[in-house]
């Protein structure tokens, strides 16, 4: 009997086998090119020169832009109080949602705390919003050039990301006819990013309304990414799509990462704008249910959020914006002197895109080759076009330290050197 059990066991489940652990479909199809550049790309620099990294959207990396004392104190107080060590409601505690509602309200529209869902960073908010509205086999419209996370999430979920064009010669406004022509019965969402990463554009009110008109005509909701809300230094003020919409259901996603200079604190939000109850209770409920997967953002940051959003002084914001304005102007002015480059003036959002006329350069194969040469010779690193789906454009960060004028000058001079060498 014992022998029989032994034999059956060997022949079936008890037989030791080799490990065979396949990677999931989701993981195989998840690729975020921007994280790949920041975390894994290693192009050899010139060992004689200190590296200038113009690739990053993290304003803390250079150490020149610390958060405000008020924000730091709010966070310390939230920890020291001992009252914020437990779980909070998955979609955010009432006080923090109230604070976001107040912060997001405009004279045109007062936001209610019940229309706010908190998430782990704006990335978390985007992920929840897409999960609530789009299934495998459907499509969404995204801007090109654009922030890579949208494509990354679509790839991992089997959602088709259809790109609508932005025109550099027109302040990176969207190709409205092109956008409309991409819409079909499987289109679930139009994504707008304003102010834009990576374009540095800030849309006029009229342009946002034109996009809303298309959304209304085809009955497609809008997701407006406003993580750079108020990070503007050009002539165009920031307008929130949420306060402009009348009939189109809009989800505005935002957070404190950029304007408050604390991307690592990981809190973001979705504000639901639904004047005619088109999303209805079911979408609201879906958003809240999806928050239960990771049980909401960090409780300590939630507790500090009301003070962060209300007490951060105006001078703090002005200082950051001045730095970005000066930096992007330096780059714009010096790079526009080179006929081989086509910088597009930035209006906000800590980035600027620079076009390259590869046909005018003999020893440069393409923009990737140009990036590699720039790093190898001048130790200057910036983002290549493939990260933003923008052929022949490069992105520069405009929050590099103003205090190191020299490195800035070298950053822009290096383009001259390398271009001269490739003429
Ligand atoms: C356009 C855009 N949306 C969302 C995010 C993500 O923000 P968070 O750091 O709050 O997740 C970023 C970050 O760079 C961004 O550029």
CSV table of C-alpha atoms and ligand atoms in Angstrom, one decimal:
chain,number,residue,atom,x,y,z
A,1,UNK,CA,0.0,0.0,0.0
A,2,UNK,CA,2.7,2.4,1.0
A,3,UNK,CA,4.6,1.5,-2.2
A,4,UNK,CA,1.5,2.3,-4.2
A,5,UNK,CA,1.1,5.7,-2.6
A,6,UNK,CA,4.8,6.4,-3.2
A,7,UNK,CA,4.6,5.5,-6.9
A,8,UNK,CA,1.4,7.6,-7.5
A,9,UNK,CA,3.0,10.5,-5.7
A,10,UNK,CA,6.2,10.4,-7.7
A,11,UNK,CA,4.2,10.1,-10.9
A,12,UNK,CA,2.0,13.1,-10.2
A,13,UNK,CA,2.4,16.3,-8.1
A,14,UNK,CA,5.2,15.2,-5.8
A,15,UNK,CA,7.7,14.7,-8.5
A,16,UNK,CA,10.3,17.4,-8.2
A,17,UNK,CA,10.4,19.4,-11.4
A,18,UNK,CA,12.6,22.3,-12.7
A,19,UNK,CA,11.3,25.7,-11.8
A,20,UNK,CA,9.4,27.3,-14.7
A,21,UNK,CA,8.1,30.7,-13.8
A,22,UNK,CA,6.9,32.6,-16.8
A,23,UNK,CA,6.7,36.4,-16.7
A,24,UNK,CA,3.1,37.8,-16.8
A,25,UNK,CA,1.7,39.4,-19.9
A,26,UNK,CA,1.3,42.6,-17.9
A,27,UNK,CA,5.0,42.7,-17.0
A,28,UNK,CA,6.2,41.8,-20.4
A,29,UNK,CA,4.2,44.6,-21.9
A,30,UNK,CA,5.1,47.2,-19.3
A,31,UNK,CA,7.8,49.6,-20.3
A,32,UNK,CA,8.2,53.3,-19.3
A,33,UNK,CA,10.9,54.8,-21.5
A,34,UNK,CA,11.5,57.8,-19.2
A,35,UNK,CA,12.2,55.6,-16.2
A,36,UNK,CA,14.4,53.5,-18.4
A,37,UNK,CA,16.5,56.6,-19.4
A,38,UNK,CA,16.7,57.9,-15.8
A,39,UNK,CA,17.4,54.5,-14.2
A,40,UNK,CA,19.2,52.3,-16.6
A,41,UNK,CA,20.7,54.2,-19.6
A,42,UNK,CA,24.4,54.4,-19.4
A,43,UNK,CA,26.1,56.5,-22.0
A,44,UNK,CA,29.8,57.0,-21.3
A,45,UNK,CA,30.5,60.6,-20.5
A,46,UNK,CA,33.7,62.5,-21.1
A,47,UNK,CA,35.8,61.8,-17.9
A,48,UNK,CA,37.4,65.2,-18.0
A,49,UNK,CA,34.0,67.1,-17.6
A,50,UNK,CA,31.5,67.0,-14.9
A,51,UNK,CA,28.2,65.5,-16.1
A,52,UNK,CA,25.3,68.0,-16.6
A,53,UNK,CA,22.0,66.1,-16.5
A,54,UNK,CA,19.2,67.8,-18.3
A,55,UNK,CA,17.0,64.8,-18.5
A,56,UNK,CA,15.2,64.8,-15.2
A,57,UNK,CA,11.7,66.0,-14.2
A,58,UNK,CA,12.7,65.7,-10.5
A,59,UNK,CA,13.3,69.2,-9.2
A,60,UNK,CA,15.1,67.9,-6.2
A,61,UNK,CA,18.1,66.3,-7.9
A,62,UNK,CA,20.4,69.4,-8.0
A,63,UNK,CA,19.7,70.4,-4.4
A,64,UNK,CA,19.0,74.0,-5.5
A,65,UNK,CA,15.2,73.8,-5.0
A,66,UNK,CA,14.4,72.6,-1.5
A,67,UNK,CA,10.7,72.4,-0.4
A,68,UNK,CA,9.3,75.3,1.7
A,69,UNK,CA,9.8,75.3,5.4
A,70,UNK,CA,6.0,75.4,5.9
A,71,UNK,CA,5.6,72.1,4.0
A,72,UNK,CA,8.4,70.4,5.9
A,73,UNK,CA,7.0,71.6,9.2
A,74,UNK,CA,3.5,70.4,8.3
A,75,UNK,CA,4.9,66.9,7.6
A,76,UNK,CA,7.0,66.8,10.8
A,77,UNK,CA,3.9,67.9,12.8
A,78,UNK,CA,1.8,65.2,11.1
A,79,UNK,CA,4.3,62.6,12.2
A,80,UNK,CA,5.0,63.9,15.7
A,81,UNK,CA,1.3,64.2,16.6
A,82,UNK,CA,1.2,60.4,16.6
A,83,UNK,CA,-2.4,60.5,15.1
A,84,UNK,CA,-1.5,59.5,11.6
A,85,UNK,CA,0.0,56.1,11.9
A,86,UNK,CA,-3.1,54.1,10.9
A,87,UNK,CA,-5.0,53.4,7.7
A,88,UNK,CA,-7.1,56.3,6.3
A,89,UNK,CA,-10.1,55.8,4.0
A,90,UNK,CA,-8.8,54.3,0.8
A,91,UNK,CA,-9.9,57.3,-1.4
A,92,UNK,CA,-8.5,59.8,1.1
A,93,UNK,CA,-9.5,61.3,4.4
A,94,UNK,CA,-12.1,64.0,4.5
A,95,UNK,CA,-9.8,66.8,5.6
A,96,UNK,CA,-7.3,66.2,2.8
A,97,UNK,CA,-10.0,65.9,0.2
A,98,UNK,CA,-11.6,69.1,1.5
A,99,UNK,CA,-8.2,70.8,1.1
A,100,UNK,CA,-7.8,69.6,-2.5
A,101,UNK,CA,-11.4,70.7,-3.3
A,102,UNK,CA,-10.6,74.2,-2.0
A,103,UNK,CA,-7.3,74.3,-3.8
A,104,UNK,CA,-8.9,73.3,-7.1
A,105,UNK,CA,-11.9,75.6,-6.9
A,106,UNK,CA,-12.0,78.7,-9.1
A,107,UNK,CA,-14.4,81.6,-9.3
A,108,UNK,CA,-16.1,79.7,-12.1
A,109,UNK,CA,-16.6,76.5,-10.2
A,110,UNK,CA,-16.5,75.4,-6.6
A,111,UNK,CA,-15.2,71.8,-6.2
A,112,UNK,CA,-16.9,69.5,-3.6
A,113,UNK,CA,-14.7,67.2,-1.4
A,114,UNK,CA,-17.0,64.3,-2.5
A,115,UNK,CA,-15.6,64.9,-6.0
A,116,UNK,CA,-12.0,64.3,-5.0
A,117,UNK,CA,-10.2,61.0,-4.9
A,118,UNK,CA,-6.6,60.8,-3.5
A,119,UNK,CA,-3.9,58.6,-4.9
A,120,UNK,CA,-0.3,57.8,-4.6
A,121,UNK,CA,1.1,60.6,-6.7
A,122,UNK,CA,-0.3,61.9,-10.0
A,123,UNK,CA,0.9,58.6,-11.6
A,124,UNK,CA,-1.4,56.7,-9.2
A,125,UNK,CA,-4.3,59.0,-10.1
A,126,UNK,CA,-3.7,58.4,-13.8
A,127,UNK,CA,-3.6,54.7,-13.3
A,128,UNK,CA,-6.9,54.7,-11.3
A,129,UNK,CA,-8.6,57.0,-13.8
A,130,UNK,CA,-7.6,54.8,-16.8
A,131,UNK,CA,-8.6,51.6,-14.9
A,132,UNK,CA,-12.0,53.1,-14.2
A,133,UNK,CA,-12.8,54.1,-17.8
A,134,UNK,CA,-10.9,51.9,-20.3
A,135,UNK,CA,-10.7,48.2,-20.9
A,136,UNK,CA,-8.5,46.0,-23.0
A,137,UNK,CA,-9.4,46.4,-26.7
A,138,UNK,CA,-10.5,50.0,-26.5
A,139,UNK,CA,-8.5,53.1,-27.3
A,140,UNK,CA,-7.6,56.5,-25.8
A,141,UNK,CA,-6.1,59.6,-27.5
A,142,UNK,CA,-2.8,60.9,-26.2
A,143,UNK,CA,-0.7,63.9,-27.3
A,144,UNK,CA,2.5,63.5,-29.3
A,145,UNK,CA,5.0,64.6,-28.1
A,146,UNK,CA,3.7,63.4,-24.7
A,147,UNK,CA,4.5,62.1,-21.3
A,148,UNK,CA,5.3,58.4,-21.6
A,149,UNK,CA,3.4,57.0,-18.7
A,150,UNK,CA,0.1,57.0,-20.7
A,151,UNK,CA,1.6,54.7,-23.4
A,152,UNK,CA,3.2,52.6,-20.7
A,153,UNK,CA,-0.1,51.9,-18.9
A,154,UNK,CA,-1.9,51.3,-22.2
A,155,UNK,CA,0.8,48.8,-23.3
A,156,UNK,CA,0.5,46.8,-20.1
A,157,UNK,CA,-3.3,46.7,-20.3
A,158,UNK,CA,-3.8,45.9,-23.9
A,159,UNK,CA,-5.3,49.4,-24.6
A,160,UNK,CA,-4.5,51.1,-27.9
A,161,UNK,CA,-2.9,54.5,-27.4
A,162,UNK,CA,-3.6,56.7,-30.5
A,163,UNK,CA,-1.5,59.8,-30.8
A,164,UNK,CA,-2.7,63.2,-31.9
A,165,UNK,CA,-0.2,65.6,-33.2
A,166,UNK,CA,0.9,68.8,-31.4
A,167,UNK,CA,2.2,71.7,-33.6
A,168,UNK,CA,5.5,73.2,-32.4
A,169,UNK,CA,5.1,76.3,-34.6
A,170,UNK,CA,1.8,77.0,-32.9
A,171,UNK,CA,2.7,76.8,-29.2
A,172,UNK,CA,2.3,73.0,-29.3
A,173,UNK,CA,-1.5,73.3,-29.8
A,174,UNK,CA,-3.3,70.1,-30.7
A,175,UNK,CA,-4.1,69.2,-34.3
A,176,UNK,CA,-7.9,69.3,-33.7
A,177,UNK,CA,-8.9,67.8,-37.1
A,178,UNK,CA,-6.4,65.0,-36.5
A,179,UNK,CA,-7.8,64.5,-33.0
A,180,UNK,CA,-11.3,64.2,-34.3
A,181,UNK,CA,-10.3,61.8,-37.1
A,182,UNK,CA,-8.8,59.4,-34.6
A,183,UNK,CA,-12.1,59.0,-32.6
A,184,UNK,CA,-14.2,55.9,-33.2
A,185,UNK,CA,-16.8,53.9,-31.3
A,186,UNK,CA,-14.0,52.3,-29.2
A,187,UNK,CA,-12.5,55.6,-28.0
A,188,UNK,CA,-12.9,56.0,-24.3
A,189,UNK,CA,-10.9,59.1,-23.4
A,190,UNK,CA,-9.1,62.1,-24.7
A,191,UNK,CA,-6.0,62.9,-22.7
A,192,UNK,CA,-4.7,66.5,-22.5
A,193,UNK,CA,-1.6,67.5,-20.6
A,194,UNK,CA,-1.5,71.2,-19.7
A,195,UNK,CA,1.0,72.7,-18.9
A,196,UNK,CA,2.8,70.1,-20.9
A,197,UNK,CA,5.6,67.8,-20.2
A,198,UNK,CA,7.7,67.7,-22.4
A,199,UNK,CA,6.7,70.7,-24.5
A,200,UNK,CA,6.7,73.4,-21.8
A,201,UNK,CA,3.5,74.8,-23.4
A,202,UNK,CA,0.6,76.4,-21.6
A,203,UNK,CA,-2.7,76.4,-23.5
A,204,UNK,CA,-4.9,79.4,-24.1
A,205,UNK,CA,-8.4,79.2,-22.7
A,206,UNK,CA,-9.8,79.2,-26.2
A,207,UNK,CA,-7.7,76.2,-27.2
A,208,UNK,CA,-8.9,74.2,-24.2
A,209,UNK,CA,-12.5,75.1,-25.2
A,210,UNK,CA,-11.9,73.9,-28.7
A,211,UNK,CA,-10.8,70.5,-27.4
A,212,UNK,CA,-13.8,70.4,-25.1
A,213,UNK,CA,-16.0,71.0,-28.2
A,214,UNK,CA,-14.6,68.0,-29.9
A,215,UNK,CA,-15.1,65.9,-26.8
A,216,UNK,CA,-18.7,67.1,-26.6
A,217,UNK,CA,-19.4,66.5,-30.3
A,218,UNK,CA,-18.2,62.9,-30.1
A,219,UNK,CA,-19.3,62.2,-26.5
A,220,UNK,CA,-15.8,61.3,-25.3
A,221,UNK,CA,-14.8,62.2,-21.7
A,222,UNK,CA,-11.5,64.1,-21.1
A,223,UNK,CA,-8.7,63.3,-18.7
A,224,UNK,CA,-6.7,66.6,-18.2
A,225,UNK,CA,-3.3,66.1,-16.6
A,226,UNK,CA,-2.6,69.2,-14.6
A,227,UNK,CA,0.3,68.1,-12.4
A,228,UNK,CA,2.1,71.3,-13.6
A,229,UNK,CA,-0.9,73.5,-12.7
A,230,UNK,CA,0.4,77.0,-12.0
A,231,UNK,CA,4.0,76.2,-13.0
A,232,UNK,CA,4.0,78.8,-15.7
A,233,UNK,CA,6.3,81.7,-16.5
A,234,UNK,CA,5.2,82.9,-19.9
A,235,UNK,CA,2.5,85.3,-20.9
A,236,UNK,CA,-0.3,82.7,-20.8
A,237,UNK,CA,-1.9,82.2,-17.4
A,238,UNK,CA,-2.9,78.7,-16.4
A,239,UNK,CA,-6.5,77.7,-17.0
A,240,UNK,CA,-7.9,74.5,-15.5
A,241,UNK,CA,-10.0,72.4,-17.9
A,242,UNK,CA,-12.1,71.5,-14.9
A,243,UNK,CA,-13.3,75.0,-14.5
A,244,UNK,CA,-13.9,75.5,-18.2
A,245,UNK,CA,-16.1,72.5,-18.9
A,246,UNK,CA,-19.8,72.9,-19.1
A,247,UNK,CA,-21.1,69.7,-20.6
A,248,UNK,CA,-18.1,67.4,-21.0
A,249,UNK,CA,-17.3,65.0,-18.1
A,250,UNK,CA,-13.7,65.7,-17.2
A,251,UNK,CA,-11.3,64.0,-14.7
A,252,UNK,CA,-8.5,66.4,-13.7
A,253,UNK,CA,-5.5,64.7,-12.3
A,254,UNK,CA,-2.9,66.6,-10.2
A,255,UNK,CA,-0.6,66.5,-7.3
A,256,UNK,CA,2.1,68.3,-5.3
A,257,UNK,CA,5.1,66.8,-6.9
A,258,UNK,CA,6.1,69.7,-9.2
A,259,UNK,CA,4.8,73.0,-7.9
A,260,UNK,CA,5.7,72.1,-4.3
A,261,UNK,CA,8.9,70.4,-5.3
A,262,UNK,CA,8.3,67.2,-3.4
A,263,UNK,CA,7.8,64.4,-6.0
A,264,UNK,CA,9.0,61.8,-3.5
A,265,UNK,CA,6.1,62.6,-1.1
A,266,UNK,CA,3.8,60.7,-3.4
A,267,UNK,CA,0.4,62.2,-3.2
A,268,UNK,CA,-1.8,63.1,-6.1
A,269,UNK,CA,-5.5,63.3,-6.8
A,270,UNK,CA,-8.4,63.1,-9.2
A,271,UNK,CA,-11.0,65.8,-9.3
A,272,UNK,CA,-14.3,64.8,-10.9
A,273,UNK,CA,-16.0,67.5,-13.0
A,274,UNK,CA,-19.3,66.2,-14.0
A,275,UNK,CA,-21.8,69.0,-14.3
A,276,UNK,CA,-24.6,66.9,-15.9
A,277,UNK,CA,-24.0,63.7,-14.1
A,278,UNK,CA,-22.7,62.0,-17.2
A,279,UNK,CA,-20.1,59.9,-15.3
A,280,UNK,CA,-22.9,59.2,-12.8
A,281,UNK,CA,-22.6,57.4,-9.5
A,282,UNK,CA,-21.1,54.3,-11.1
A,283,UNK,CA,-17.8,56.0,-12.2
A,284,UNK,CA,-17.5,57.7,-8.9
A,285,UNK,CA,-17.9,54.4,-7.2
A,286,UNK,CA,-15.5,52.7,-9.6
A,287,UNK,CA,-12.8,55.2,-8.8
A,288,UNK,CA,-13.3,54.7,-5.1
A,289,UNK,CA,-13.3,51.0,-5.4
A,290,UNK,CA,-10.0,51.0,-7.4
A,291,UNK,CA,-8.4,53.0,-4.5
A,292,UNK,CA,-8.9,50.0,-2.3
A,293,UNK,CA,-6.2,48.0,-4.1
A,294,UNK,CA,-3.4,49.9,-2.4
A,295,UNK,CA,-5.5,51.5,0.4
A,296,UNK,CA,-4.8,55.0,-0.6
A,297,UNK,CA,-1.7,57.3,-0.3
A,298,UNK,CA,0.5,57.6,2.8
A,299,UNK,CA,-1.5,58.7,5.8
A,300,UNK,CA,1.1,61.2,7.1
A,301,UNK,CA,1.1,63.1,3.9
A,302,UNK,CA,-2.7,63.1,3.8
A,303,UNK,CA,-2.6,64.7,7.3
A,304,UNK,CA,-0.1,67.4,6.2
A,305,UNK,CA,-1.9,68.1,2.9
A,306,UNK,CA,-4.3,70.9,4.1
A,307,UNK,CA,-1.3,72.9,5.5
A,308,UNK,CA,0.8,72.2,2.5
A,309,UNK,CA,-1.9,73.5,0.1
A,310,UNK,CA,-2.8,76.5,2.1
A,311,UNK,CA,0.4,77.7,3.8
A,312,UNK,CA,3.1,77.6,1.2
A,313,UNK,CA,4.1,81.2,0.6
A,314,UNK,CA,3.8,83.0,-2.7
A,315,UNK,CA,7.5,84.0,-2.6
A,316,UNK,CA,8.4,80.3,-2.6
A,317,UNK,CA,6.5,79.7,-5.9
A,318,UNK,CA,7.9,82.9,-7.4
A,319,UNK,CA,11.5,81.9,-6.7
A,320,UNK,CA,11.1,78.6,-8.5
A,321,UNK,CA,9.4,80.1,-11.5
A,322,UNK,CA,12.0,82.8,-11.8
A,323,UNK,CA,14.7,80.2,-11.9
A,324,UNK,CA,12.9,78.2,-14.6
A,325,UNK,CA,12.2,81.3,-16.6
A,326,UNK,CA,15.8,82.4,-16.5
A,327,UNK,CA,17.2,79.0,-17.3
A,328,UNK,CA,14.8,78.3,-20.2
A,329,UNK,CA,15.5,81.8,-21.6
A,330,UNK,CA,19.3,81.2,-21.6
A,331,UNK,CA,18.9,78.0,-23.4
A,332,UNK,CA,16.3,79.4,-25.8
A,333,UNK,CA,18.4,82.4,-26.7
A,334,UNK,CA,21.7,80.6,-27.1
A,335,UNK,CA,20.3,77.7,-29.0
A,336,UNK,CA,18.3,79.8,-31.4
A,337,UNK,CA,21.5,81.2,-32.7
A,338,UNK,CA,22.3,77.8,-34.2
A,339,UNK,CA,20.6,77.3,-37.5
A,340,UNK,CA,20.8,73.5,-37.0
A,341,UNK,CA,18.6,73.6,-34.0
A,342,UNK,CA,15.0,74.7,-33.5
A,343,UNK,CA,14.2,75.4,-29.9
A,344,UNK,CA,10.6,76.1,-29.1
A,345,UNK,CA,10.2,78.8,-26.4
A,346,UNK,CA,8.9,77.3,-23.1
A,347,UNK,CA,6.0,78.8,-21.2
A,348,UNK,CA,6.1,76.5,-18.1
A,349,UNK,CA,6.3,73.0,-16.8
A,350,UNK,CA,10.1,72.9,-16.3
A,351,UNK,CA,10.9,71.6,-19.8
A,352,UNK,CA,11.7,72.8,-23.3
A,353,UNK,CA,11.8,70.9,-26.6
A,354,UNK,CA,14.6,71.5,-29.1
A,355,UNK,CA,14.3,70.3,-32.7
A,356,UNK,CA,17.3,69.2,-34.6
A,357,UNK,CA,17.7,69.6,-38.3
A,358,UNK,CA,19.7,66.4,-38.8
A,359,UNK,CA,20.0,66.9,-42.6
A,360,UNK,CA,22.3,69.9,-41.9
A,361,UNK,CA,24.8,67.8,-40.0
A,362,UNK,CA,27.1,65.4,-41.8
A,363,UNK,CA,28.5,63.3,-39.0
A,364,UNK,CA,25.3,62.8,-37.1
A,365,UNK,CA,23.1,59.8,-38.1
A,366,UNK,CA,20.1,60.8,-36.2
A,367,UNK,CA,18.9,62.5,-33.0
A,368,UNK,CA,19.9,59.5,-30.8
A,369,UNK,CA,23.4,59.6,-32.3
A,370,UNK,CA,23.5,63.4,-31.5
A,371,UNK,CA,22.6,62.7,-27.9
A,372,UNK,CA,25.3,60.1,-27.5
A,373,UNK,CA,27.9,62.4,-29.1
A,374,UNK,CA,26.9,65.2,-26.8
A,375,UNK,CA,27.3,63.0,-23.8
A,376,UNK,CA,30.6,61.4,-24.9
A,377,UNK,CA,32.2,64.7,-25.8
A,378,UNK,CA,30.6,67.3,-23.5
A,379,UNK,CA,29.2,65.2,-20.7
A,380,UNK,CA,25.8,66.8,-21.2
A,381,UNK,CA,22.8,64.4,-21.0
A,382,UNK,CA,19.3,65.2,-22.3
A,383,UNK,CA,16.2,63.2,-23.2
A,384,UNK,CA,16.0,61.7,-26.6
A,385,UNK,CA,13.0,61.9,-28.9
A,386,UNK,CA,11.9,58.3,-28.4
A,387,UNK,CA,11.0,58.9,-24.8
A,388,UNK,CA,8.3,61.4,-25.9
A,389,UNK,CA,7.4,60.0,-29.3
A,390,UNK,CA,8.7,63.2,-30.9
A,391,UNK,CA,11.0,62.5,-33.8
A,392,UNK,CA,14.0,64.9,-34.1
A,393,UNK,CA,13.2,66.7,-30.8
A,394,UNK,CA,15.1,66.7,-27.5
A,395,UNK,CA,13.9,67.7,-24.1
A,396,UNK,CA,15.8,69.9,-21.6
A,397,UNK,CA,14.9,70.4,-18.0
A,398,UNK,CA,14.7,74.0,-17.0
A,399,UNK,CA,15.2,73.6,-13.2
A,400,UNK,CA,19.0,73.2,-13.4
A,401,UNK,CA,20.8,75.3,-10.7
A,402,UNK,CA,21.0,79.0,-11.6
A,403,UNK,CA,23.8,79.2,-9.0
A,404,UNK,CA,26.0,77.2,-11.2
A,405,UNK,CA,25.9,79.6,-14.2
A,406,UNK,CA,29.0,78.0,-15.5
A,407,UNK,CA,27.4,74.6,-15.9
A,408,UNK,CA,24.5,76.2,-17.6
A,409,UNK,CA,26.7,78.1,-20.0
A,410,UNK,CA,28.6,74.9,-20.7
A,411,UNK,CA,25.3,73.1,-21.2
A,412,UNK,CA,24.3,75.5,-24.0
A,413,UNK,CA,27.9,76.0,-25.3
A,414,UNK,CA,28.3,72.3,-25.7
A,415,UNK,CA,25.7,72.3,-28.4
A,416,UNK,CA,27.7,74.8,-30.3
A,417,UNK,CA,30.9,72.8,-30.0
A,418,UNK,CA,29.3,69.6,-31.1
A,419,UNK,CA,27.5,71.2,-34.0
A,420,UNK,CA,30.6,72.9,-35.3
A,421,UNK,CA,32.3,69.5,-35.2
A,422,UNK,CA,29.6,67.9,-37.2
A,423,UNK,CA,29.1,70.5,-39.9
B,1,LIG,C1,2.7,65.1,-17.2
B,1,LIG,C2,2.9,64.3,-16.0
B,1,LIG,N1,1.9,63.7,-15.4
B,1,LIG,C3,2.1,63.0,-14.2
B,1,LIG,C4,3.3,62.9,-13.7
B,1,LIG,C5,3.5,62.0,-12.4
B,1,LIG,O1,3.5,62.8,-11.3
B,1,LIG,P1,3.8,62.1,-9.8
B,1,LIG,O2,5.2,62.3,-9.6
B,1,LIG,O3,2.9,62.9,-8.9
B,1,LIG,O4,3.4,60.7,-9.9
B,1,LIG,C6,4.4,63.5,-14.3
B,1,LIG,C7,5.8,63.4,-13.7
B,1,LIG,O5,6.8,63.7,-14.2
B,1,LIG,C8,4.2,64.3,-15.4
B,1,LIG,O6,5.2,64.9,-16.0
